[in-house]
Coordinates of C-alpha atoms and ligand atoms in Angstrom, one line a residue:
X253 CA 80.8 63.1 140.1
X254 CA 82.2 66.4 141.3
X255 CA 81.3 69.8 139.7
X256 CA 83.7 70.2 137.0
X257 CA 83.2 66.6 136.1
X258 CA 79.3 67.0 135.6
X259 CA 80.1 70.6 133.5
X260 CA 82.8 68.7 131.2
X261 CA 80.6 66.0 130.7
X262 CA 77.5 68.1 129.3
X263 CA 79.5 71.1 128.1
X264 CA 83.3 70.1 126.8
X265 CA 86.1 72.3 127.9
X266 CA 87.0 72.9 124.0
X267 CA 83.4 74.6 123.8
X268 CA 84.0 77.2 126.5
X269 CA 86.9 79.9 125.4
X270 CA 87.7 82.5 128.1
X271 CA 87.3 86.1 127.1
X272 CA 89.8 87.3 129.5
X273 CA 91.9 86.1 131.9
X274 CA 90.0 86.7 135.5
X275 CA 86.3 87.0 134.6
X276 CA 84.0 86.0 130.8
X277 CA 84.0 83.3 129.0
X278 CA 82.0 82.5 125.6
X279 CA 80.3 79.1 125.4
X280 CA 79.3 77.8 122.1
X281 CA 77.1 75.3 121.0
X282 CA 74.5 75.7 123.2
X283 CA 71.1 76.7 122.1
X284 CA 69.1 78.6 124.4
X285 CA 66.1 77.1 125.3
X286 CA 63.2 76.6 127.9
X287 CA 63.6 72.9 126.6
X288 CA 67.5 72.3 127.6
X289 CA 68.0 69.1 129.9
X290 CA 68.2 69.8 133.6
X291 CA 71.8 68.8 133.1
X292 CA 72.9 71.4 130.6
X293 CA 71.2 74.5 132.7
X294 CA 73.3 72.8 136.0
X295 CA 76.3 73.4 133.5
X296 CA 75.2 76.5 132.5
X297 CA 74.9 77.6 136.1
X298 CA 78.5 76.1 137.0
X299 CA 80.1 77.8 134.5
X300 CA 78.3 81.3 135.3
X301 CA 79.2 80.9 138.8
X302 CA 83.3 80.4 137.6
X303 CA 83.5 83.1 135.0
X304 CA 81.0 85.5 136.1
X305 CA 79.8 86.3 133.1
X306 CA 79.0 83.9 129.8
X307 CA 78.2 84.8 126.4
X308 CA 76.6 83.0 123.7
X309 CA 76.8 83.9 120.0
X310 CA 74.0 83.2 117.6
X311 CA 70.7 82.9 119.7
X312 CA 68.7 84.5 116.7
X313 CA 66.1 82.0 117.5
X314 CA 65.2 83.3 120.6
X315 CA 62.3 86.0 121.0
X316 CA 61.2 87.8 124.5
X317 CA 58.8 84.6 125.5
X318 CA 61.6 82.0 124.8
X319 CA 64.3 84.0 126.5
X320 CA 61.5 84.7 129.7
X321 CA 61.3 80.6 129.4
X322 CA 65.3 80.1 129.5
X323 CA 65.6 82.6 132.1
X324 CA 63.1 80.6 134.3
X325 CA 65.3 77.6 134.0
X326 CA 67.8 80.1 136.1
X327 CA 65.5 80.6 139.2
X328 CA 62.4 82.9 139.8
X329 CA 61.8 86.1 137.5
X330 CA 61.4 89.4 139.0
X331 CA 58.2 90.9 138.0
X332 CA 59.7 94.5 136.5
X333 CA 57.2 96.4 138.6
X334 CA 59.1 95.6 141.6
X335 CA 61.9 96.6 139.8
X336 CA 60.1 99.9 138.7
X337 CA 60.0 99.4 135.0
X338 CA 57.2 100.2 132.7
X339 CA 58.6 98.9 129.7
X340 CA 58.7 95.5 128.6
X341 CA 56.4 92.5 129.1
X342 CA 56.1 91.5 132.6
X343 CA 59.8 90.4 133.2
X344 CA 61.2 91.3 130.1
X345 CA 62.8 95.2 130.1
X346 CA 63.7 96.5 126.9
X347 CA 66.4 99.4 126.6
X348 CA 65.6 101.2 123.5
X349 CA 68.3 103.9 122.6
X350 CA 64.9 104.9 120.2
X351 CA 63.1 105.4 123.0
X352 CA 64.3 107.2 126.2
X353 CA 66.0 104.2 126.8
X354 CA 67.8 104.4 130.4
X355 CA 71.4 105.1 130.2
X356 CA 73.5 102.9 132.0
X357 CA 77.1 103.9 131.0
X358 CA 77.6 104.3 134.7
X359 CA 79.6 101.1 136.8
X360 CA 76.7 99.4 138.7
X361 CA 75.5 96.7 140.6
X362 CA 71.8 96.0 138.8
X363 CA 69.2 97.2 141.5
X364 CA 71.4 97.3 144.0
X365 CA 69.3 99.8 146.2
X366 CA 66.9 97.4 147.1
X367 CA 67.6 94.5 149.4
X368 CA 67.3 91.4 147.6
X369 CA 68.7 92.8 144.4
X370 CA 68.8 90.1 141.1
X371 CA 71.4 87.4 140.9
X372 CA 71.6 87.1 137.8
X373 CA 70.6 88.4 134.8
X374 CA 70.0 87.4 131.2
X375 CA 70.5 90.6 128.2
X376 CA 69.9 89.4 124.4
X377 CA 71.4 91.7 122.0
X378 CA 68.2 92.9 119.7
X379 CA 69.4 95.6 117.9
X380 CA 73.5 96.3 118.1
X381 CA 75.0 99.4 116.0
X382 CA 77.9 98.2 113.8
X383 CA 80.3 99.9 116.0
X384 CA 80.1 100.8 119.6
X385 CA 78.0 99.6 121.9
X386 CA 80.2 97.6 124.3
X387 CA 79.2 96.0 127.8
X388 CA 82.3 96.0 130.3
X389 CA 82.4 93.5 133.4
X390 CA 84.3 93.3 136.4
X391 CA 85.0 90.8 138.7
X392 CA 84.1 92.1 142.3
X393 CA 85.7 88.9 143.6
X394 CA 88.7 89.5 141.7
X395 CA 88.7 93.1 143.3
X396 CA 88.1 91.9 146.6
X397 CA 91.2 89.5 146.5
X398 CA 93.4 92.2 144.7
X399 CA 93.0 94.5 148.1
X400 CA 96.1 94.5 150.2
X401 CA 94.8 92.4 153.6
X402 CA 94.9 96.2 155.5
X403 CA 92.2 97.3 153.2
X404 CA 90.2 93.8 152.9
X405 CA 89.2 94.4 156.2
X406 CA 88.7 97.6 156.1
X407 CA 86.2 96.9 153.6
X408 CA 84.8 94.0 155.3
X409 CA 84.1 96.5 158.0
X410 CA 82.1 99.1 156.4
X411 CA 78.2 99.4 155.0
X412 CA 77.0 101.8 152.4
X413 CA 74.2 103.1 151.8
X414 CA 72.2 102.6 148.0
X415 CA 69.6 104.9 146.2
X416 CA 68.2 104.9 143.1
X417 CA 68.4 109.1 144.2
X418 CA 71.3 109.3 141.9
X419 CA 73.9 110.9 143.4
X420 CA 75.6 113.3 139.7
X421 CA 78.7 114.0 141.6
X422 CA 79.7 110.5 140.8
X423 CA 79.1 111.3 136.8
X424 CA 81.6 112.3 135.0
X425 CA 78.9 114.1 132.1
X426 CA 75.4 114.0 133.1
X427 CA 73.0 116.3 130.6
X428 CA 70.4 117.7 131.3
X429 CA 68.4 115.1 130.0
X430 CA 69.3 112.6 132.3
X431 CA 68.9 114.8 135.2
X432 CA 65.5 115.3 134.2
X433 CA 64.8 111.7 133.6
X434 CA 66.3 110.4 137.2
X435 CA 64.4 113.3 139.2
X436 CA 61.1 112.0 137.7
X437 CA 61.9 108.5 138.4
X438 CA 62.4 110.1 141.9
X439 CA 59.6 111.5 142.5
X440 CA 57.4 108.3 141.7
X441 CA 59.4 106.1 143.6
X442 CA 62.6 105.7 146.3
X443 CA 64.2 102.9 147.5
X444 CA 67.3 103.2 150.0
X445 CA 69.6 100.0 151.4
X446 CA 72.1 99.7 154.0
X447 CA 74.8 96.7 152.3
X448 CA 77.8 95.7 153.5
X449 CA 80.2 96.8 151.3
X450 CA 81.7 92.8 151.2
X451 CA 78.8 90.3 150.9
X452 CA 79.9 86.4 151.0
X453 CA 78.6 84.6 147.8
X454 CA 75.5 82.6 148.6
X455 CA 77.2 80.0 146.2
X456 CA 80.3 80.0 146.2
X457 CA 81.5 81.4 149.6
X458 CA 83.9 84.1 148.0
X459 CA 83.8 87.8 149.0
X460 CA 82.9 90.0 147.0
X461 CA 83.0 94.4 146.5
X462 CA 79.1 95.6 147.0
X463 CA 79.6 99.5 145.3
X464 CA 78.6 101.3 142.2
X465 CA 76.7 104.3 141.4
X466 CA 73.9 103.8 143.7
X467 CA 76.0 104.8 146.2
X468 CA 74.9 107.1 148.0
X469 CA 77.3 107.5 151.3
X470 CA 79.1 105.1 153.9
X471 CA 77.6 104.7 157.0
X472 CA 79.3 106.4 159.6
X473 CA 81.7 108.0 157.3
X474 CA 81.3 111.5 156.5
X475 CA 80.8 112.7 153.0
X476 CA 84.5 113.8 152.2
X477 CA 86.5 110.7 153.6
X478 CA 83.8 108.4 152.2
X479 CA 84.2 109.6 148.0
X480 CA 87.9 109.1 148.9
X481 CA 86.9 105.5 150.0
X482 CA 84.8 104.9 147.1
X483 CA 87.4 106.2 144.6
X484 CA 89.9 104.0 146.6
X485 CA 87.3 100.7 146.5
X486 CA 85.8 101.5 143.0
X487 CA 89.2 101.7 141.1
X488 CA 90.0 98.1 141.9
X489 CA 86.6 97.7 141.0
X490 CA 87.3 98.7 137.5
X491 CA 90.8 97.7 137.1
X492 CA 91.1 96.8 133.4
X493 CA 92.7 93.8 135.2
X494 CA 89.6 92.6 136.5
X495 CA 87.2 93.3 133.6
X496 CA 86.0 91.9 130.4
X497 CA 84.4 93.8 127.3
X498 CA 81.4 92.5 124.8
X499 CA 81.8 93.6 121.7
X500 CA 77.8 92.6 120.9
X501 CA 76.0 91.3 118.0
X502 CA 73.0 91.0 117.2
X503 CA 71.4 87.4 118.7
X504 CA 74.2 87.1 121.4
X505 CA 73.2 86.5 125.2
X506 CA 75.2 87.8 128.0
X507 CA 74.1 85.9 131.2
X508 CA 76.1 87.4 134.6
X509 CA 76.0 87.0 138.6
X510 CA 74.9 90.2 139.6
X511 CA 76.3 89.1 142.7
X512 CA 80.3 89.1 141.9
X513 CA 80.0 91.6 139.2
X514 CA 79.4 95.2 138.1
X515 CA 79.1 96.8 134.8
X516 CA 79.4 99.4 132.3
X517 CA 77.5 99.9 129.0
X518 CA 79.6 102.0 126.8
X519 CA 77.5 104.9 125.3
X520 CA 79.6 105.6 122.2
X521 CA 77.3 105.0 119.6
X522 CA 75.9 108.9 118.8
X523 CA 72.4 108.5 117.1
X524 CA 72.7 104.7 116.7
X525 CA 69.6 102.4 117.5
X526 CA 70.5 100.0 120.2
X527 CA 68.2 97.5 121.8
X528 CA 68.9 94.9 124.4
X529 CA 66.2 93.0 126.1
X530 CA 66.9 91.2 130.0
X531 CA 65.2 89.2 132.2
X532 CA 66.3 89.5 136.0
X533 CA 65.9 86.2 138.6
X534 CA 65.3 86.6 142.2
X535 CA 68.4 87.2 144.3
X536 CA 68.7 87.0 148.1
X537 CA 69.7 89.4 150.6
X538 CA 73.4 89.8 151.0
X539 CA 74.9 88.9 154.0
X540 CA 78.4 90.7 155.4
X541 CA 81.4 88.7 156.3
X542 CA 80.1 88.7 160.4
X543 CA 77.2 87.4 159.7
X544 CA 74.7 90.5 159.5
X545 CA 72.1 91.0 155.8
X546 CA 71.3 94.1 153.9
X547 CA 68.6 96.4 155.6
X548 CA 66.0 98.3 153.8
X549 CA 65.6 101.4 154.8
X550 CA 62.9 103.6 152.4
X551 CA 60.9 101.8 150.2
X552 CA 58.1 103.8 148.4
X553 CA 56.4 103.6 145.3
X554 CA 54.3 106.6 144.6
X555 CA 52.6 105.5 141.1
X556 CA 53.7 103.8 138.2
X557 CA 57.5 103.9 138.1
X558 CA 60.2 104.5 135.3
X559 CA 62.8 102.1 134.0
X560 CA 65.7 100.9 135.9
X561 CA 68.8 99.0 135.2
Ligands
LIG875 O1 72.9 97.9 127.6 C1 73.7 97.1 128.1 O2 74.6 96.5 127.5 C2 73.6 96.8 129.6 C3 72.5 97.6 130.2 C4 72.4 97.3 131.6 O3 73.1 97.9 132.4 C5 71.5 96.2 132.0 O4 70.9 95.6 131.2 O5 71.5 95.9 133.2
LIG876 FE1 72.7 97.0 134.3

């Protein structure tokens, strides 16, 4: 039985309803479990890998020890202090608006300044503000084939270099508070990466745009040419063409492949609580259209780091 035939025959084609045209789709009648047959999660994983990113409505049954169990079904869970997180269980992180929770209304790749960054990741909405609160998604596949041939390989020529040293030029607003928050995360820890900016799916074999905030510079590009570059790469990126947005409630799941994505959480929700709990798996270490992986460059963790997304 081929691919689509194994998907259609666990999860019918009536019971997954795109979201938009070129990435998301919501799949219902599924309930999350660490229980679900081997087939259903092979489904689950099929479908991922088409739409990018999959939602599912009414998961209210699930709590942080049966979403860590789900997530498990999806490959190995990153322990968050790898990740530099202090909140949470040990795979779970929880973004609390409440509570300092880390701002991530910025486009990014999740962790992408360290090597072997997650693949996927698993967010339950917890807590969702009756308004506001969005997630936006892009397809970096999409993006890639979007590029007119000149600039595909012109991208599959270049590497960038990723910190979690946020660079605030690429902000449009940053406070004070945020400053504040990403200079102490600095200070206790500082991871840099070298990634070419088009990494070949492990999975599926498509090309896809590695950028985002944690960019910090192209290598060999000066500082000037390359935020040109990133504008250039990072607005077909974001092209409303290639993106899909969440309007949340509470019990949904979002489940995307960090690896053909970015995102955007939309921070328009003033004083509103907001929590959303995720669970990251293990990703591997992207590897550029010729052949040659992500490089590490700095990796130090001074003491006990600060969240991440
Ligand atoms: O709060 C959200 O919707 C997404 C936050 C985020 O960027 C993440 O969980 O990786
Ligand atoms: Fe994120």
């Amino acid at each position: 039985m081929n691919e689509t035939a194994l998907i259609d025959n666990v999860i019918p084609r009536t019971d997954v309803v795109k979201r938009a045209t070129r990435i998301g789709a919501e799949i219902r009648n599924v309930k999350l479990s660490g229980d679900l047959p081997g087939q259903t999660i092979a489904a689950i994983n099929g479908l991922l890998l088409e739409h990018k990113v999959i939602f599912f409505r009414d998961q209210g049954h699930l709590d942080d020890a049966e979403q860590e169990r789900f997530a498990l079904r999806l490959g190995r869970l990153v322990p968050l202090a790898t990740l530099g997180a202090t909140k949470g269980t040990m795979s779970m992180l929880e973004i609390d608006s409440a509570r300092g929770g880390i701002r991530a209304d910025n486009w990014h790749i999740d962790v992408a300044y360290v090597d072997a960054y997650p693949k996927i990741l698993v967010l339950r909405g917890v807590v969702i503000p009756p308004v506001g609160g969005d997630t936006v998604w892009s397809n970096t596949a999409a993006a890639y084939l979007d590029l007119p041939p000149p600039l595909q390989r012109l991208a599959d020529d270049l590497w960038a270099v990723h910190s979690n040293a946020f660079d605030f030029a690429v902000i449009a607003r940053p406070s004070e508070a945020d400053k504040k928050l990403y200079e102490e995360a600095l200070t206790r820890m500082r991871f840099e990466t070298e990634h070419p900016v088009v990494r070949v799916h492990p999975e599926t074999g498509e090309r896809t745009l590695v950028l985002g905030c944690y960019v910090k510079h192209f290598v060999d590009i000066p500082k000037y040419d390359g935020q040109r570059l990133f504008d250039l790469f990072e607005s077909h990126i974001t092209a409303p063409e290639n993106t899909v947005r969440w309007n949340w409630k509470q019990g949904d799941v979002a489940i995307w492949d960090n690896r053909a994505t970015t995102h955007y959480a939309v921070k328009d929700y003033g004083d509103q609580r907001r929590v959303v709990h995720r669970a990251a798996i293990d990703g591997e270490v992207p590897v550029s259209v010729d052949g040659r992986c992500s490089v590490a460059r700095v990796k130090a963790i001074k003491q006990a780091p600060a969240n991440v997304v």
